Structure formats: structure tokens, C-alpha cells
PDB file of C-alpha atoms in Angstrom:
ATOM      1  CA  UNK A   1     -19.643   3.847  -1.238  1.00 92.00           C
ATOM      2  CA  UNK A   2     -16.846   5.492   0.767  1.00 95.00           C
ATOM      3  CA  UNK A   3     -14.875   3.398   3.239  1.00 96.00           C
ATOM      4  CA  UNK A   4     -12.065   3.741   5.754  1.00 97.00           C
ATOM      5  CA  UNK A   5     -10.069   0.576   6.395  1.00 97.00           C
ATOM      6  CA  UNK A   6      -7.556   0.064   9.177  1.00 95.00           C
ATOM      7  CA  UNK A   7      -6.040  -2.633  11.354  1.00 95.00           C
ATOM      8  CA  UNK A   8      -2.891  -3.701  13.206  1.00 94.00           C
ATOM      9  CA  UNK A   9       0.257  -4.829  11.353  1.00 90.00           C
ATOM     10  CA  UNK A  10      -0.432  -8.059   9.498  1.00 90.00           C
ATOM     11  CA  UNK A  11      -4.210  -7.716   9.582  1.00 93.00           C
ATOM     12  CA  UNK A  12      -4.532  -8.108   5.806  1.00 89.00           C
ATOM     13  CA  UNK A  13      -5.778  -4.608   4.992  1.00 91.00           C
ATOM     14  CA  UNK A  14      -4.003  -4.409   1.651  1.00 85.00           C
ATOM     15  CA  UNK A  15      -5.073  -7.913   0.602  1.00 85.00           C
ATOM     16  CA  UNK A  16      -8.729  -7.254   1.345  1.00 93.00           C
ATOM     17  CA  UNK A  17      -8.598  -3.734  -0.077  1.00 92.00           C
ATOM     18  CA  UNK A  18      -7.558  -5.240  -3.415  1.00 88.00           C
ATOM     19  CA  UNK A  19     -10.560  -7.598  -3.293  1.00 93.00           C
ATOM     20  CA  UNK A  20     -12.897  -4.743  -2.392  1.00 95.00           C
ATOM     21  CA  UNK A  21     -11.572  -2.598  -5.242  1.00 94.00           C
ATOM     22  CA  UNK A  22     -12.049  -5.445  -7.727  1.00 93.00           C
ATOM     23  CA  UNK A  23     -15.540  -6.464  -6.585  1.00 95.00           C
ATOM     24  CA  UNK A  24     -17.084  -3.059  -5.908  1.00 95.00           C
ATOM     25  CA  UNK A  25     -15.201  -0.808  -8.323  1.00 94.00           C
ATOM     26  CA  UNK A  26     -13.776   1.501  -5.673  1.00 95.00           C
ATOM     27  CA  UNK A  27     -10.558   3.516  -5.904  1.00 93.00           C
ATOM     28  CA  UNK A  28      -7.861   2.511  -3.419  1.00 93.00           C
ATOM     29  CA  UNK A  29      -6.147   5.432  -1.681  1.00 93.00           C
ATOM     30  CA  UNK A  30      -3.237   4.525   0.594  1.00 90.00           C
ATOM     31  CA  UNK A  31      -1.510   7.191   2.672  1.00 90.00           C
ATOM     32  CA  UNK A  32       1.633   5.049   2.779  1.00 85.00           C
ATOM     33  CA  UNK A  33       1.726   4.700  -1.009  1.00 87.00           C
ATOM     34  CA  UNK A  34       1.192   8.439  -1.496  1.00 91.00           C
ATOM     35  CA  UNK A  35       4.006   9.307   0.918  1.00 89.00           C
ATOM     36  CA  UNK A  36       6.398   6.827  -0.710  1.00 87.00           C
ATOM     37  CA  UNK A  37       5.581   8.148  -4.187  1.00 90.00           C
ATOM     38  CA  UNK A  38       6.349  11.727  -3.153  1.00 91.00           C
ATOM     39  CA  UNK A  39       9.634  10.693  -1.568  1.00 90.00           C
ATOM     40  CA  UNK A  40      10.642   8.667  -4.649  1.00 89.00           C
ATOM     41  CA  UNK A  41       9.751  11.601  -6.950  1.00 91.00           C
ATOM     42  CA  UNK A  42      12.000  13.878  -4.910  1.00 91.00           C
ATOM     43  CA  UNK A  43       9.341  16.578  -4.800  1.00 90.00           C
ATOM     44  CA  UNK A  44       9.798  19.424  -2.275  1.00 91.00           C
ATOM     45  CA  UNK A  45       7.184  17.925   0.028  1.00 91.00           C
ATOM     46  CA  UNK A  46       8.727  14.476  -0.518  1.00 91.00           C
ATOM     47  CA  UNK A  47      12.163  15.717   0.533  1.00 92.00           C
ATOM     48  CA  UNK A  48      10.642  17.347   3.588  1.00 92.00           C
ATOM     49  CA  UNK A  49       8.923  14.096   4.597  1.00 92.00           C
ATOM     50  CA  UNK A  50      12.096  12.108   4.004  1.00 89.00           C
ATOM     51  CA  UNK A  51      13.972  14.450   6.342  1.00 90.00           C
ATOM     52  CA  UNK A  52      11.436  13.842   9.109  1.00 86.00           C
ATOM     53  CA  UNK A  53      11.591  10.086   8.626  1.00 82.00           C
ATOM     54  CA  UNK A  54      15.406  10.042   8.543  1.00 80.00           C
ATOM     55  CA  UNK A  55      15.409  11.736  11.964  1.00 81.00           C
ATOM     56  CA  UNK A  56      12.953   9.163  13.263  1.00 68.00           C
ATOM     57  CA  UNK A  57      10.214  11.783  13.599  1.00 78.00           C
ATOM     58  CA  UNK A  58       6.554  11.601  12.639  1.00 78.00           C
ATOM     59  CA  UNK A  59       5.510  13.482   9.530  1.00 88.00           C
ATOM     60  CA  UNK A  60       3.466  16.514  10.693  1.00 92.00           C
ATOM     61  CA  UNK A  61      -0.305  16.252  10.374  1.00 94.00           C
ATOM     62  CA  UNK A  62      -0.438  19.362   8.177  1.00 94.00           C
ATOM     63  CA  UNK A  63       1.701  17.669   5.516  1.00 93.00           C
ATOM     64  CA  UNK A  64      -0.221  14.391   5.604  1.00 94.00           C
ATOM     65  CA  UNK A  65      -3.557  16.235   5.482  1.00 95.00           C
ATOM     66  CA  UNK A  66      -2.430  18.226   2.442  1.00 93.00           C
ATOM     67  CA  UNK A  67      -1.399  15.091   0.538  1.00 92.00           C
ATOM     68  CA  UNK A  68      -4.494  13.024   1.293  1.00 93.00           C
ATOM     69  CA  UNK A  69      -7.041  15.774   0.790  1.00 93.00           C
ATOM     70  CA  UNK A  70      -5.376  16.722  -2.481  1.00 90.00           C
ATOM     71  CA  UNK A  71      -5.894  13.126  -3.615  1.00 90.00           C
ATOM     72  CA  UNK A  72      -9.501  13.120  -2.416  1.00 91.00           C
ATOM     73  CA  UNK A  73     -10.247  16.231  -4.477  1.00 89.00           C
ATOM     74  CA  UNK A  74      -9.601  14.077  -7.552  1.00 86.00           C
ATOM     75  CA  UNK A  75     -11.586  11.101  -6.223  1.00 82.00           C
ATOM     76  CA  UNK A  76     -14.536  12.392  -4.221  1.00 81.00           C
ATOM     77  CA  UNK A  77     -16.731   9.281  -4.363  1.00 89.00           C
ATOM     78  CA  UNK A  78     -16.358   5.490  -4.332  1.00 92.00           C
ATOM     79  CA  UNK A  79     -13.051   5.283  -2.483  1.00 95.00           C
ATOM     80  CA  UNK A  80     -11.459   3.059   0.115  1.00 96.00           C
ATOM     81  CA  UNK A  81      -8.967   4.979   2.243  1.00 96.00           C
ATOM     82  CA  UNK A  82      -6.174   3.075   3.986  1.00 93.00           C
ATOM     83  CA  UNK A  83      -3.877   4.527   6.656  1.00 89.00           C
ATOM     84  CA  UNK A  84      -5.699   7.806   7.212  1.00 93.00           C
ATOM     85  CA  UNK A  85      -6.785   9.436   9.474  1.00 95.00           C
ATOM     86  CA  UNK A  86      -4.413   8.289  12.222  1.00 91.00           C
ATOM     87  CA  UNK A  87      -4.406  11.226  14.666  1.00 91.00           C
ATOM     88  CA  UNK A  88      -7.137  13.468  16.147  1.00 92.00           C
ATOM     89  CA  UNK A  89      -5.833  16.397  14.058  1.00 93.00           C
ATOM     90  CA  UNK A  90      -6.129  14.291  10.904  1.00 95.00           C
ATOM     91  CA  UNK A  91      -9.675  13.259  11.834  1.00 96.00           C
ATOM     92  CA  UNK A  92     -10.612  16.922  12.265  1.00 95.00           C
ATOM     93  CA  UNK A  93      -9.160  17.953   8.892  1.00 95.00           C
ATOM     94  CA  UNK A  94     -10.715  14.948   7.142  1.00 96.00           C
ATOM     95  CA  UNK A  95     -14.172  15.443   8.655  1.00 95.00           C
ATOM     96  CA  UNK A  96     -14.119  19.166   7.822  1.00 95.00           C
ATOM     97  CA  UNK A  97     -13.267  18.332   4.211  1.00 95.00           C
ATOM     98  CA  UNK A  98     -16.078  15.753   3.978  1.00 95.00           C
ATOM     99  CA  UNK A  99     -18.586  18.186   5.485  1.00 94.00           C
ATOM    100  CA  UNK A 100     -17.559  21.111   3.295  1.00 93.00           C
ATOM    101  CA  UNK A 101     -17.926  19.015   0.131  1.00 92.00           C
ATOM    102  CA  UNK A 102     -21.048  17.065   1.087  1.00 92.00           C
ATOM    103  CA  UNK A 103     -19.244  13.723   1.053  1.00 92.00           C
ATOM    104  CA  UNK A 104     -20.700  10.915   3.179  1.00 92.00           C
ATOM    105  CA  UNK A 105     -18.539   8.270   4.814  1.00 95.00           C
ATOM    106  CA  UNK A 106     -20.370   4.931   4.847  1.00 95.00           C
ATOM    107  CA  UNK A 107     -18.076   2.695   6.872  1.00 96.00           C
ATOM    108  CA  UNK A 108     -15.015   2.737   9.136  1.00 97.00           C
ATOM    109  CA  UNK A 109     -13.913  -0.900   9.078  1.00 97.00           C
ATOM    110  CA  UNK A 110     -11.201  -2.324  11.312  1.00 97.00           C
ATOM    111  CA  UNK A 111      -9.779  -5.767  10.551  1.00 97.00           C
ATOM    112  CA  UNK A 112      -8.564  -6.784  13.977  1.00 97.00           C
ATOM    113  CA  UNK A 113      -6.005  -9.406  15.020  1.00 97.00           C
ATOM    114  CA  UNK A 114      -4.324  -9.955  18.370  1.00 97.00           C
ATOM    115  CA  UNK A 115      -0.647  -9.323  19.088  1.00 96.00           C
ATOM    116  CA  UNK A 116       0.355 -12.994  18.804  1.00 95.00           C
ATOM    117  CA  UNK A 117      -1.167 -13.282  15.331  1.00 95.00           C
ATOM    118  CA  UNK A 118       0.371  -9.990  14.240  1.00 95.00           C
ATOM    119  CA  UNK A 119       3.852 -11.120  15.263  1.00 94.00           C
ATOM    120  CA  UNK A 120       3.426 -14.523  13.601  1.00 92.00           C
ATOM    121  CA  UNK A 121       2.238 -13.067  10.304  1.00 91.00           C
ATOM    122  CA  UNK A 122       4.762 -10.244  10.050  1.00 90.00           C
ATOM    123  CA  UNK A 123       7.881 -11.844  11.541  1.00 91.00           C
ATOM    124  CA  UNK A 124       7.471 -14.875   9.275  1.00 91.00           C
ATOM    125  CA  UNK A 125       7.542 -12.734   6.150  1.00 90.00           C
ATOM    126  CA  UNK A 126      10.539 -13.030   3.823  1.00 93.00           C
ATOM    127  CA  UNK A 127      11.223 -10.814   0.829  1.00 91.00           C
ATOM    128  CA  UNK A 128      13.363 -11.178  -2.267  1.00 91.00           C
ATOM    129  CA  UNK A 129      15.597  -8.069  -2.471  1.00 90.00           C
ATOM    130  CA  UNK A 130      16.011  -8.529  -6.230  1.00 89.00           C
ATOM    131  CA  UNK A 131      12.535  -9.154  -7.675  1.00 90.00           C
ATOM    132  CA  UNK A 132      10.345  -8.166  -4.715  1.00 82.00           C
ATOM    133  CA  UNK A 133       8.561 -11.525  -4.324  1.00 87.00           C
ATOM    134  CA  UNK A 134       7.049 -12.018  -0.866  1.00 86.00           C
ATOM    135  CA  UNK A 135       6.943 -15.312   1.054  1.00 91.00           C
ATOM    136  CA  UNK A 136       6.005 -16.532   4.518  1.00 90.00           C
ATOM    137  CA  UNK A 137       7.944 -19.249   6.297  1.00 91.00           C
ATOM    138  CA  UNK A 138       4.710 -20.951   7.396  1.00 87.00           C
ATOM    139  CA  UNK A 139       1.859 -19.855   5.123  1.00 83.00           C
ATOM    140  CA  UNK A 140       3.651 -19.332   1.792  1.00 87.00           C
ATOM    141  CA  UNK A 141       7.160 -20.852   1.944  1.00 93.00           C
ATOM    142  CA  UNK A 142       9.491 -20.945  -1.077  1.00 94.00           C
ATOM    143  CA  UNK A 143      10.263 -24.340  -2.609  1.00 95.00           C
ATOM    144  CA  UNK A 144      13.813 -24.127  -1.269  1.00 95.00           C
ATOM    145  CA  UNK A 145      14.149 -22.611   2.215  1.00 93.00           C
ATOM    146  CA  UNK A 146      15.536 -19.073   2.077  1.00 94.00           C
ATOM    147  CA  UNK A 147      15.703 -18.940  -1.731  1.00 96.00           C
ATOM    148  CA  UNK A 148      13.379 -17.074  -4.095  1.00 95.00           C
ATOM    149  CA  UNK A 149      11.399 -19.338  -6.429  1.00 95.00           C
ATOM    150  CA  UNK A 150      11.430 -16.728  -9.185  1.00 94.00           C
ATOM    151  CA  UNK A 151      15.011 -15.481  -9.430  1.00 95.00           C
ATOM    152  CA  UNK A 152      16.992 -17.677  -7.028  1.00 95.00           C
ATOM    153  CA  UNK A 153      18.155 -14.800  -4.822  1.00 95.00           C
ATOM    154  CA  UNK A 154      18.613 -15.188  -1.077  1.00 96.00           C
ATOM    155  CA  UNK A 155      15.528 -14.042   0.822  1.00 95.00           C
ATOM    156  CA  UNK A 156      15.779 -11.458   3.577  1.00 94.00           C
ATOM    157  CA  UNK A 157      13.757 -10.378   6.586  1.00 90.00           C
ATOM    158  CA  UNK A 158      13.075  -6.646   6.667  1.00 83.00           C
ATOM    159  CA  UNK A 159      14.318  -4.822   9.739  1.00 82.00           C
ATOM    160  CA  UNK A 160      10.819  -3.713  10.714  1.00 79.00           C
ATOM    161  CA  UNK A 161       9.515  -7.295  10.425  1.00 86.00           C
ATOM    162  CA  UNK A 162      11.472  -8.496  13.478  1.00 88.00           C
ATOM    163  CA  UNK A 163       9.226  -9.649  16.372  1.00 91.00           C
ATOM    164  CA  UNK A 164      10.363  -6.903  18.758  1.00 89.00           C
ATOM    165  CA  UNK A 165       9.696  -4.204  16.153  1.00 87.00           C
ATOM    166  CA  UNK A 166       6.305  -5.702  15.268  1.00 89.00           C
ATOM    167  CA  UNK A 167       5.313  -5.658  18.938  1.00 91.00           C
ATOM    168  CA  UNK A 168       6.241  -1.982  19.163  1.00 89.00           C
ATOM    169  CA  UNK A 169       4.308  -1.147  15.988  1.00 87.00           C
ATOM    170  CA  UNK A 170       1.288  -3.032  17.321  1.00 92.00           C
ATOM    171  CA  UNK A 171       1.346  -1.117  20.616  1.00 91.00           C
ATOM    172  CA  UNK A 172       1.603   2.208  18.786  1.00 88.00           C
ATOM    173  CA  UNK A 173      -1.334   1.262  16.572  1.00 91.00           C
ATOM    174  CA  UNK A 174      -3.562   0.343  19.527  1.00 93.00           C
ATOM    175  CA  UNK A 175      -2.672   3.509  21.432  1.00 92.00           C
ATOM    176  CA  UNK A 176      -3.061   5.895  18.499  1.00 90.00           C
ATOM    177  CA  UNK A 177      -6.261   4.396  17.106  1.00 94.00           C
ATOM    178  CA  UNK A 178      -8.211   4.173  20.359  1.00 95.00           C
ATOM    179  CA  UNK A 179      -9.675   7.730  20.207  1.00 95.00           C
ATOM    180  CA  UNK A 180     -10.269   7.459  16.461  1.00 96.00           C
ATOM    181  CA  UNK A 181     -12.181   4.203  16.823  1.00 96.00           C
ATOM    182  CA  UNK A 182     -14.219   5.792  19.602  1.00 96.00           C
ATOM    183  CA  UNK A 183     -15.035   8.744  17.329  1.00 96.00           C
ATOM    184  CA  UNK A 184     -16.309   6.579  14.457  1.00 97.00           C
ATOM    185  CA  UNK A 185     -18.126   4.240  16.835  1.00 97.00           C
ATOM    186  CA  UNK A 186     -20.030   7.253  18.157  1.00 97.00           C
ATOM    187  CA  UNK A 187     -20.899   8.202  14.571  1.00 96.00           C
ATOM    188  CA  UNK A 188     -22.409   4.725  14.153  1.00 96.00           C
ATOM    189  CA  UNK A 189     -20.244   3.627  11.192  1.00 97.00           C
ATOM    190  CA  UNK A 190     -17.468   1.660  12.923  1.00 97.00           C
ATOM    191  CA  UNK A 191     -17.393  -2.125  12.424  1.00 97.00           C
ATOM    192  CA  UNK A 192     -14.738  -4.500  13.729  1.00 97.00           C
ATOM    193  CA  UNK A 193     -14.059  -7.551  11.551  1.00 97.00           C
ATOM    194  CA  UNK A 194     -12.365 -10.590  13.083  1.00 97.00           C
ATOM    195  CA  UNK A 195      -9.149 -10.907  11.059  1.00 96.00           C
ATOM    196  CA  UNK A 196      -8.168 -14.317  12.421  1.00 94.00           C
ATOM    197  CA  UNK A 197      -8.062 -17.152   9.885  1.00 91.00           C
ATOM    198  CA  UNK A 198      -7.273 -17.479   6.200  1.00 88.00           C
ATOM    199  CA  UNK A 199      -7.901 -14.807   3.594  1.00 88.00           C
ATOM    200  CA  UNK A 200     -11.076 -16.452   2.250  1.00 93.00           C
ATOM    201  CA  UNK A 201     -12.402 -17.011   5.760  1.00 95.00           C
ATOM    202  CA  UNK A 202     -11.999 -13.336   6.648  1.00 95.00           C
ATOM    203  CA  UNK A 203     -13.424 -12.252   3.302  1.00 96.00           C
ATOM    204  CA  UNK A 204     -16.634 -14.167   4.087  1.00 96.00           C
ATOM    205  CA  UNK A 205     -17.051 -11.855   7.089  1.00 97.00           C
ATOM    206  CA  UNK A 206     -16.421  -8.710   5.039  1.00 97.00           C
ATOM    207  CA  UNK A 207     -18.409  -9.388   1.876  1.00 96.00           C
ATOM    208  CA  UNK A 208     -21.959  -9.530   3.374  1.00 96.00           C
ATOM    209  CA  UNK A 209     -21.403  -6.156   5.041  1.00 95.00           C
ATOM    210  CA  UNK A 210     -20.271  -4.487   1.821  1.00 96.00           C
ATOM    211  CA  UNK A 211     -22.996  -6.189  -0.202  1.00 95.00           C
ATOM    212  CA  UNK A 212     -25.520  -4.715   2.229  1.00 93.00           C
ATOM    213  CA  UNK A 213     -24.019  -1.225   1.911  1.00 93.00           C
ATOM    214  CA  UNK A 214     -24.008  -1.433  -1.879  1.00 91.00           C
ATOM    215  CA  UNK A 215     -27.619  -2.656  -1.939  1.00 91.00           C
ATOM    216  CA  UNK A 216     -28.650   0.158   0.407  1.00 86.00           C
ATOM    217  CA  UNK A 217     -26.855   2.652  -1.841  1.00 80.00           C
ATOM    218  CA  UNK A 218     -28.666   1.308  -4.928  1.00 75.00           C
ATOM    219  CA  UNK A 219     -32.029   1.407  -3.142  1.00 72.00           C
ATOM    220  CA  UNK A 220     -31.548   5.060  -2.211  1.00 66.00           C
ATOM    221  CA  UNK A 221     -30.819   5.866  -5.827  1.00 61.00           C
ATOM    222  CA  UNK A 222     -34.157   4.516  -7.062  1.00 53.00           C
ATOM    223  CA  UNK A 223     -36.672   7.090  -8.322  1.00 55.00           C
TER     224      UNK A 223
END
């Protein structure tokens, strides 16, 4: 079972990806994680990406394609791919790779939330700069306002979690993903999941779909 997962900021992609990995035994591949790892390693490609980001520029598609496809060569089946593809050029490179290697994509799943929900979820997030614990002022507040339960450090709000920045990120997501969603809808594998509500509530919308795909996969494998 091979899946793409995407959604606006705050949609819960990472949370539900972890559940999917645990329940269905898939490998989680995140473009963001791969990029951060390369930058932290200080590899040549990592330094190149860091230079683009420091100038406020997008990392070129050729670099992103190289990183993701290199990862896919080591994990050709049973993956959930988060954060890729995000541009038409990335879709083209990805689809060519899948075709050349006989890999079938089963699902392109979007967990969708509206702008108001995105801003509420992201702008309410608070992070401990010392131990990395994550809180939310409404949904997961610390015992003492503004103070980490674990280490007692003062919590901070990340710069890109401010409401005005979240709104900009949301608009960019909608604009960039529109042609990609159209592409996968035309292929007949796109499904939009309503991301409004609690984690368990949303999971109840996701699980039947994936159970169906897994059952279909098992049926096809019967002699």
C-alpha cells in the first residue's frame, strides 16, 4: 500500500501518519525531515539547500526530486509520503519514477481544514525551547500558563506560528496544491478527508478507507 498524504498547516498530517505507520506497517517518508537531516549533517546538498532557504528562496525541484527519489529507491513499497510532490515538476519526476519501476500509487489523501481552523491550531501552539515539548493554549495547555511541565522552561511561540504567517502559508498551500490535486483526482486516487474535529474523530474517517485498501490488496494477492 503506497500513499501520499497532504493538507494545510495544522491539518494533523504527522499525527495521522504516525497512526497509519503503526497500524498498517508502512514506512513514513517526510520531505521536510529529509531536508532537515541533510542540512543538519552539513552535506554538500544540505549546505546548498540551506543557502537557498537563508535567502528566502525555494529549494529547486531538481534537488528535492533527487533527495526523495533516492529515499524511494531504498523503500519501493509500503510507504506513506508526506510533503511531496508539491510542484508540477515534482509530480512529473515522481510519476516517471513510479512508472519506470512498476510502482503503483494507491491513494492521494488530503486532510483538509479551513483557514480559521488552521490559524487556531497553529497559532495556539507553544514549544519548550529546552526539551522540545509541544503544547497548545486551548487543546493541550501546560499546568502553569507559559511554563513547560517537564523542565520548567518558559514556552515560546515559533515565528512561523504567528497568525499572519499561518495565513500566508495556508494561501501558498492552496495555490500550489490546486493543480496537483486536480492531477490525482483525474487519476481516480484522490480522497479528501474532513480534518475538522479531534484526532480520534478524524481517524474514524481515515481508518475505513485504509482498511478497504488493505483488504483489496490482500484479495489481489490470493492465488
